[in-house]
Amino acid sequence: MASRGIRDQVAVVGMGCTKFGEHWDRSADDLLVDAVGDAFASAGIEKADVDAYWVGTMGSGVSGLTLSRPLRVDYKPVTRVENMCATGSESFRNACYAVACGAFDVVMATGVEKLKDGGYSGLAMGSIPSDGTTSDLTAPALFSLLSPAYCKKYGVDPAEFKEVISRIAWKNHRNGALNPRAQFQKEVPIETIAASPLMAGNLGIFDCSGVSDGAAAAVIVRAEDASKYTDKPLFVKALSFVAGPASGVVDSSYDYTTFPEVVAAAEDAYQQAGITDPRAQLAMAEVHDCFTPTELVLMEDLGFAERGFAWKEELAGTFDLDGELPVNPDGGLKAFGHPIGASGLRMLFECWLQLREEAGVRQIKTVADGKKLALTHNLGGWPGECVSYVGVVGT
Amino acid sequence: MGIVAGGTYLPLHRLDRSRIGAALGTPGGAGTRTVAAADEDTTTLGVEAARNALAGLASDAMPERVLFATAEPAYLDKTNATTIHAALGLPVSVPAYDVGGAVRSAMGALRLADDATEPTLVVLAGLRTGLPGGADERDGGDGAVAFVVSVDTDAAQTRTLGWGAASVEFLERWRLPGETHSHQWEERFGEHAYVPLACDALANALNAAGTSADDLDHVVVTGVHPRAARTVARAIKVAPDKIADDLAASVGNTGAAHAGLLLAGVLEHATPRQKIAVLSIADGADAVVLETTEQLGRVVPRHTLVDQIGEGKPLDSYETFLTWRGFLEREPPRRPDPVAPAAPPSLRSEDWKFGFTGSACEACGEVHLPPARVCANCGAVDRMTPVRAADRAATIVTFTVDRLAYTPSPPLVAAVLDFDGGGRFQCALTDVDAGTVKIGDRVEMTFRRVDTAQKVHNYFWKARPLR
């Protein structure tokens, strides 16, 4: 893939992120106002300083009015974007490009989702008039398709596989327990996770990300202006996004143990950022752990583990908070929660805290050890048919 | 009647009648009845019977018209035969008609087909239920039968010797549109009215055939009034061993399908040059006398009736039966209500949705399910030829059991399938034990009613374990 990238051309100089979870007393408008306000304060700017906005949401608003109305934005461009679960990252990516191309000096990327008002179990997507021939499988079912295929391909015993994915959930809950913004802030015993009621395939309720409400925002400026706002900016090293041809669901050569879209996005991002050994060079990664088998497969797709060995690395603690490469130190989608439009920016928020060594009790040691790069990853869709984002920021 | 090919369909599930008694404290009765799954209706039962009938038929012998009769139509006003026609992938030029909404319409459809100049597919389906604990629920059954009837005597496995009928207007069994169960006048009156009419109809048919009851080798006697049918079977002076088993013990009475179903069963073990009488008692009586030809057995269904009776699987509970029948409303999952298919996209994708016809790339051979304009493999644009995959077997690549999704019969089992001859598709499984599915299992496609939303039936294909 040929991608020129905008390495070190733009910088993140302020961020805000609400607590994720059940905000029964707050609307999407409220969440946006809160996250944007925190981002303003973080960057030391006010509304008048921002030249253009992006707002990402899957189903909690339509058009730029989603942001301009609650914020009373004064006749400035506000672009609404949507790319399923990669929506927040898509908002950020487009905002960065607007600065990099010279169109604006100061922009804001925001993302919001209000899922709990729907009253559904799990995620409910809007329906488009159709012929009724696509299966109505829920997200956990679609991602659970990975499990039998992975076990079969790599000869992993299904019971052992269940231990592996339970440990992934355990790890992310443990991280989330250290995070005051996370939806779930309690450690959960691995036995409880493994014994939780089955939702789909081998996925219990604890294998699924939290359905939640939340918003996050980032202030982006030209790299050369970054020091005017903060002495610890994050520079954008790579922004990669791919929409797959959705051929996995129709092509027999796809084996349901990988996301080719993620592999492609990662390859492009690593090339943009000059990363040759992600496991060694990255201080941390925030990845799209919508369901526990997803995180397992992502470790291989993102090049953090050899094909067929991620399950062993998970058991060995490689991706724990104090492991060689901490993955989802903030608790991930699993424990932090997953308000679709906000998640990508929430991941960036954790990079913001960790690389600036402001993550408090869950501060990872790899940063102090000299690693200065952090990765965020989203995917939207499901195995065989998805979009994927990989971004890298660094100090 | 020149039957060129025939096929039956019995749904997989069997309700042990003793379970009804155990649940309701009523006399349940002996034996089992067939039970259509939650995703089956008379249209889908008819499709499966027709597919079975057409399986062995040469492509140049395909029917040129379709007649469908049932007393439990999935739609009124809208023709159900067009759904069957589409599911079979028949040409647009083939007419498809529903024939009435009464049990008697079935014999009418057969008689119309017998008079037709074109090969005619007659599909008869029944999905019989009464109120819980009643005789109709206990003695009813679900099933379908299909015959290709043709004047082409060279190919026909039977030829018609004569028809007979007796029509009188009286109130014996009836149901208003929208009602879930029938009403019946007291049993003795029905017997009084039906027995002489049935004897007349058979006598008329024998007379038209120029033969006598003594010459018959097989006799089918059935109808909406079981007691009258039993009395008639004795009254017509045919040796008891020539009277076909009415399948009451294993299948139950399938209403409009039943006379045809019993005939199909007879044809499975009849020999050439045998005379068969079919007598159906419903709003009067209809009779036909047939003779088997040397062509008997030339075209055989993929699944015989005998095999299907033997393949039945016990239903886990009477409550499941009530749920599938819509008599027991259950708590739905906390998920959005299913959405009805929209008419324009359904028409655009008719070949796919109803015929399970995908496309194959002329450049590289890649099969696309659903059909595509741009090849997923080589990128060629608009170089596709249609490929009907409905009759191809497939292998499970990976699978899941969705305990959260909406389905009338939870949990929803789904799998990714690779089809013999190419093509991948992810779809729901049906008639399957959720706990035993595994990678590598072989499946075949079956036409089902996925759900009904906003008063629209959503028909599509599912996979079931290969039989």
mmCIF file of C-alpha atoms in Angstrom, chain B residues 108-292:
data_model
loop_
_atom_site.group_PDB
_atom_site.id
_atom_site.type_symbol
_atom_site.label_atom_id
_atom_site.label_comp_id
_atom_site.label_asym_id
_atom_site.label_seq_id
_atom_site.Cartn_x
_atom_site.Cartn_y
_atom_site.Cartn_z
ATOM 1 C CA GLY B 108 -59.526 -29.973 -7.243
ATOM 2 C CA ALA B 109 -55.931 -29.011 -8.041
ATOM 3 C CA LEU B 110 -55.054 -32.585 -8.945
ATOM 4 C CA ARG B 111 -58.093 -32.822 -11.183
ATOM 5 C CA LEU B 112 -57.257 -29.507 -12.883
ATOM 6 C CA ALA B 113 -53.713 -30.725 -13.471
ATOM 7 C CA ASP B 114 -55.039 -33.975 -14.894
ATOM 8 C CA ASP B 115 -57.084 -31.994 -17.403
ATOM 9 C CA ALA B 116 -54.206 -29.676 -18.317
ATOM 10 C CA THR B 117 -52.315 -29.837 -21.595
ATOM 11 C CA GLU B 118 -49.012 -28.718 -20.031
ATOM 12 C CA PRO B 119 -46.991 -30.572 -17.422
ATOM 13 C CA THR B 120 -48.314 -29.190 -14.142
ATOM 14 C CA LEU B 121 -46.736 -29.129 -10.731
ATOM 15 C CA VAL B 122 -49.370 -29.661 -8.078
ATOM 16 C CA VAL B 123 -48.248 -28.777 -4.574
ATOM 17 C CA LEU B 124 -50.434 -29.702 -1.606
ATOM 18 C CA ALA B 125 -49.578 -28.686 1.934
ATOM 19 C CA GLY B 126 -51.177 -28.926 5.333
ATOM 20 C CA LEU B 127 -50.252 -27.515 8.711
ATOM 21 C CA ARG B 128 -52.965 -28.731 11.035
ATOM 22 C CA THR B 129 -53.676 -27.522 14.537
ATOM 23 C CA GLY B 130 -56.627 -27.163 16.821
ATOM 24 C CA LEU B 131 -56.977 -25.662 20.243
ATOM 25 C CA PRO B 132 -54.616 -27.123 22.874
ATOM 26 C CA GLY B 133 -55.913 -30.440 24.140
ATOM 27 C CA GLY B 134 -58.340 -30.934 21.283
ATOM 28 C CA ALA B 135 -58.658 -33.763 18.774
ATOM 29 C CA ASP B 136 -57.540 -31.610 15.857
ATOM 30 C CA GLU B 137 -54.291 -30.766 17.589
ATOM 31 C CA ARG B 138 -53.719 -34.380 18.538
ATOM 32 C CA ASP B 139 -54.738 -35.999 15.265
ATOM 33 C CA GLY B 140 -53.507 -33.337 12.869
ATOM 34 C CA GLY B 141 -50.131 -33.422 11.177
ATOM 35 C CA ASP B 142 -47.915 -31.218 9.060
ATOM 36 C CA GLY B 143 -46.602 -32.169 5.666
ATOM 37 C CA ALA B 144 -46.691 -31.616 1.952
ATOM 38 C CA VAL B 145 -46.696 -33.516 -1.289
ATOM 39 C CA ALA B 146 -46.018 -32.509 -4.864
ATOM 40 C CA PHE B 147 -46.701 -34.205 -8.171
ATOM 41 C CA VAL B 148 -45.710 -33.357 -11.684
ATOM 42 C CA VAL B 149 -48.723 -34.346 -13.734
ATOM 43 C CA SER B 150 -48.417 -34.607 -17.492
ATOM 44 C CA VAL B 151 -50.384 -35.800 -20.453
ATOM 45 C CA ASP B 152 -47.118 -37.239 -21.779
ATOM 46 C CA THR B 153 -48.103 -40.870 -21.321
ATOM 47 C CA ASP B 154 -44.671 -42.147 -22.312
ATOM 48 C CA ALA B 155 -43.152 -40.641 -19.197
ATOM 49 C CA ALA B 156 -46.035 -41.038 -16.795
ATOM 50 C CA GLN B 157 -45.830 -43.532 -13.958
ATOM 51 C CA THR B 158 -49.613 -43.635 -13.676
ATOM 52 C CA ARG B 159 -52.527 -43.038 -15.982
ATOM 53 C CA THR B 160 -55.994 -41.895 -15.031
ATOM 54 C CA LEU B 161 -58.808 -44.359 -15.484
ATOM 55 C CA GLY B 162 -61.604 -42.179 -14.140
ATOM 56 C CA TRP B 163 -62.690 -39.429 -11.768
ATOM 57 C CA GLY B 164 -65.775 -39.268 -9.601
ATOM 58 C CA ALA B 165 -67.231 -36.632 -7.305
ATOM 59 C CA ALA B 166 -70.123 -35.872 -5.012
ATOM 60 C CA SER B 167 -70.851 -32.275 -4.059
ATOM 61 C CA VAL B 168 -73.394 -31.179 -1.498
ATOM 62 C CA GLU B 169 -73.509 -28.000 0.595
ATOM 63 C CA PHE B 170 -73.624 -28.622 4.330
ATOM 64 C CA LEU B 171 -71.975 -27.402 7.486
ATOM 65 C CA GLU B 172 -69.553 -29.971 8.843
ATOM 66 C CA ARG B 173 -66.099 -28.387 9.329
ATOM 67 C CA TRP B 174 -65.388 -24.687 8.944
ATOM 68 C CA ARG B 175 -63.102 -21.831 10.015
ATOM 69 C CA LEU B 176 -63.431 -18.080 9.568
ATOM 70 C CA PRO B 177 -60.422 -16.253 8.085
ATOM 71 C CA GLY B 178 -58.037 -15.351 10.903
ATOM 72 C CA GLU B 179 -59.170 -18.092 13.239
ATOM 73 C CA THR B 180 -56.538 -20.468 14.593
ATOM 74 C CA HIS B 181 -58.787 -23.508 14.818
ATOM 75 C CA SER B 182 -61.678 -25.121 13.003
ATOM 76 C CA HIS B 183 -65.195 -25.824 14.199
ATOM 77 C CA GLN B 184 -67.014 -29.062 13.608
ATOM 78 C CA TRP B 185 -70.609 -30.131 13.804
ATOM 79 C CA GLU B 186 -71.205 -33.117 16.029
ATOM 80 C CA GLU B 187 -69.465 -36.222 14.827
ATOM 81 C CA ARG B 188 -72.456 -38.464 14.117
ATOM 82 C CA PHE B 189 -73.990 -35.919 11.742
ATOM 83 C CA GLY B 190 -70.766 -35.740 9.713
ATOM 84 C CA GLU B 191 -70.661 -39.482 9.382
ATOM 85 C CA HIS B 192 -74.308 -39.501 8.330
ATOM 86 C CA ALA B 193 -73.669 -36.923 5.629
ATOM 87 C CA TYR B 194 -70.304 -38.112 4.370
ATOM 88 C CA VAL B 195 -70.555 -41.886 4.078
ATOM 89 C CA PRO B 196 -73.088 -42.039 1.236
ATOM 90 C CA LEU B 197 -71.380 -39.167 -0.606
ATOM 91 C CA ALA B 198 -68.011 -40.898 -0.426
ATOM 92 C CA CYS B 199 -69.465 -44.182 -1.636
ATOM 93 C CA ASP B 200 -71.134 -42.329 -4.521
ATOM 94 C CA ALA B 201 -67.936 -40.570 -5.511
ATOM 95 C CA LEU B 202 -65.963 -43.790 -5.574
ATOM 96 C CA ALA B 203 -68.713 -45.562 -7.494
ATOM 97 C CA ASN B 204 -68.690 -42.727 -10.023
ATOM 98 C CA ALA B 205 -64.942 -43.004 -10.434
ATOM 99 C CA LEU B 206 -65.009 -46.785 -10.773
ATOM 100 C CA ASN B 207 -67.785 -46.438 -13.298
ATOM 101 C CA ALA B 208 -65.830 -43.872 -15.301
ATOM 102 C CA ALA B 209 -62.803 -46.157 -15.138
ATOM 103 C CA GLY B 210 -64.807 -49.122 -16.290
ATOM 104 C CA THR B 211 -63.669 -51.201 -13.377
ATOM 105 C CA SER B 212 -64.899 -52.395 -9.991
ATOM 106 C CA ALA B 213 -63.766 -52.232 -6.395
ATOM 107 C CA ASP B 214 -62.720 -55.863 -6.628
ATOM 108 C CA ASP B 215 -60.056 -54.960 -9.192
ATOM 109 C CA LEU B 216 -58.389 -52.347 -7.021
ATOM 110 C CA ASP B 217 -54.949 -53.169 -5.635
ATOM 111 C CA HIS B 218 -54.624 -50.142 -3.364
ATOM 112 C CA VAL B 219 -57.195 -47.795 -1.916
ATOM 113 C CA VAL B 220 -56.534 -44.500 -0.192
ATOM 114 C CA VAL B 221 -59.387 -43.256 1.971
ATOM 115 C CA THR B 222 -58.930 -40.094 3.937
ATOM 116 C CA GLY B 223 -60.601 -36.804 4.717
ATOM 117 C CA VAL B 224 -61.474 -34.178 7.231
ATOM 118 C CA HIS B 225 -63.723 -36.566 9.175
ATOM 119 C CA PRO B 226 -61.663 -39.538 10.386
ATOM 120 C CA ARG B 227 -64.658 -41.497 11.661
ATOM 121 C CA ALA B 228 -66.462 -41.172 8.319
ATOM 122 C CA ALA B 229 -63.297 -42.243 6.504
ATOM 123 C CA ARG B 230 -63.012 -45.359 8.650
ATOM 124 C CA THR B 231 -66.673 -46.250 8.070
ATOM 125 C CA VAL B 232 -66.306 -45.681 4.339
ATOM 126 C CA ALA B 233 -63.221 -47.875 4.212
ATOM 127 C CA ARG B 234 -65.342 -50.722 5.553
ATOM 128 C CA ALA B 235 -68.396 -49.887 3.428
ATOM 129 C CA ILE B 236 -66.670 -50.005 0.047
ATOM 130 C CA LYS B 237 -66.010 -53.748 0.401
ATOM 131 C CA VAL B 238 -62.300 -53.721 -0.300
ATOM 132 C CA ALA B 239 -60.033 -56.195 1.442
ATOM 133 C CA PRO B 240 -58.555 -54.414 4.511
ATOM 134 C CA ASP B 241 -54.983 -55.141 3.414
ATOM 135 C CA LYS B 242 -55.583 -53.090 0.273
ATOM 136 C CA ILE B 243 -56.517 -49.997 2.279
ATOM 137 C CA ALA B 244 -53.472 -47.760 2.601
ATOM 138 C CA ASP B 245 -52.220 -46.940 6.095
ATOM 139 C CA ASP B 246 -53.619 -43.500 6.914
ATOM 140 C CA LEU B 247 -50.399 -42.618 8.830
ATOM 141 C CA ALA B 248 -52.449 -41.542 11.828
ATOM 142 C CA ALA B 249 -49.977 -43.198 14.199
ATOM 143 C CA SER B 250 -46.835 -41.549 12.830
ATOM 144 C CA VAL B 251 -47.748 -38.405 10.872
ATOM 145 C CA GLY B 252 -51.313 -37.412 11.679
ATOM 146 C CA ASN B 253 -53.812 -36.042 9.221
ATOM 147 C CA THR B 254 -52.180 -33.345 7.095
ATOM 148 C CA GLY B 255 -55.434 -31.948 5.719
ATOM 149 C CA ALA B 256 -55.123 -30.781 2.131
ATOM 150 C CA ALA B 257 -51.903 -32.737 1.678
ATOM 151 C CA HIS B 258 -53.147 -35.985 3.072
ATOM 152 C CA ALA B 259 -54.778 -37.797 0.135
ATOM 153 C CA GLY B 260 -51.771 -36.953 -2.024
ATOM 154 C CA LEU B 261 -49.336 -37.914 0.725
ATOM 155 C CA LEU B 262 -50.968 -41.335 1.084
ATOM 156 C CA LEU B 263 -50.969 -41.779 -2.693
ATOM 157 C CA ALA B 264 -47.251 -40.955 -2.813
ATOM 158 C CA GLY B 265 -46.713 -43.574 -0.122
ATOM 159 C CA VAL B 266 -48.635 -46.161 -2.117
ATOM 160 C CA LEU B 267 -46.630 -45.408 -5.243
ATOM 161 C CA GLU B 268 -43.409 -46.113 -3.324
ATOM 162 C CA HIS B 269 -44.326 -49.784 -2.990
ATOM 163 C CA ALA B 270 -46.818 -50.372 -5.808
ATOM 164 C CA THR B 271 -45.864 -52.380 -8.858
ATOM 165 C CA PRO B 272 -46.645 -51.688 -12.527
ATOM 166 C CA ARG B 273 -50.159 -52.431 -13.830
ATOM 167 C CA GLN B 274 -51.811 -51.993 -10.450
ATOM 168 C CA LYS B 275 -55.040 -50.095 -9.938
ATOM 169 C CA ILE B 276 -55.191 -47.465 -7.208
ATOM 170 C CA ALA B 277 -58.208 -45.540 -5.977
ATOM 171 C CA VAL B 278 -57.867 -42.315 -4.041
ATOM 172 C CA LEU B 279 -60.950 -41.185 -2.152
ATOM 173 C CA SER B 280 -60.904 -37.883 -0.321
ATOM 174 C CA ILE B 281 -63.753 -36.819 1.934
ATOM 175 C CA ALA B 282 -64.089 -33.060 2.321
ATOM 176 C CA ASP B 283 -67.206 -30.977 1.611
ATOM 177 C CA GLY B 284 -68.522 -33.932 -0.345
ATOM 178 C CA ALA B 285 -66.069 -36.401 -1.802
ATOM 179 C CA ASP B 286 -63.686 -36.813 -4.706
ATOM 180 C CA ALA B 287 -62.309 -40.023 -6.105
ATOM 181 C CA VAL B 288 -59.879 -40.945 -8.820
ATOM 182 C CA VAL B 289 -58.882 -44.360 -10.110
ATOM 183 C CA LEU B 290 -55.357 -44.710 -11.484
ATOM 184 C CA GLU B 291 -53.308 -47.449 -12.985
ATOM 185 C CA THR B 292 -49.549 -47.659 -12.595
#
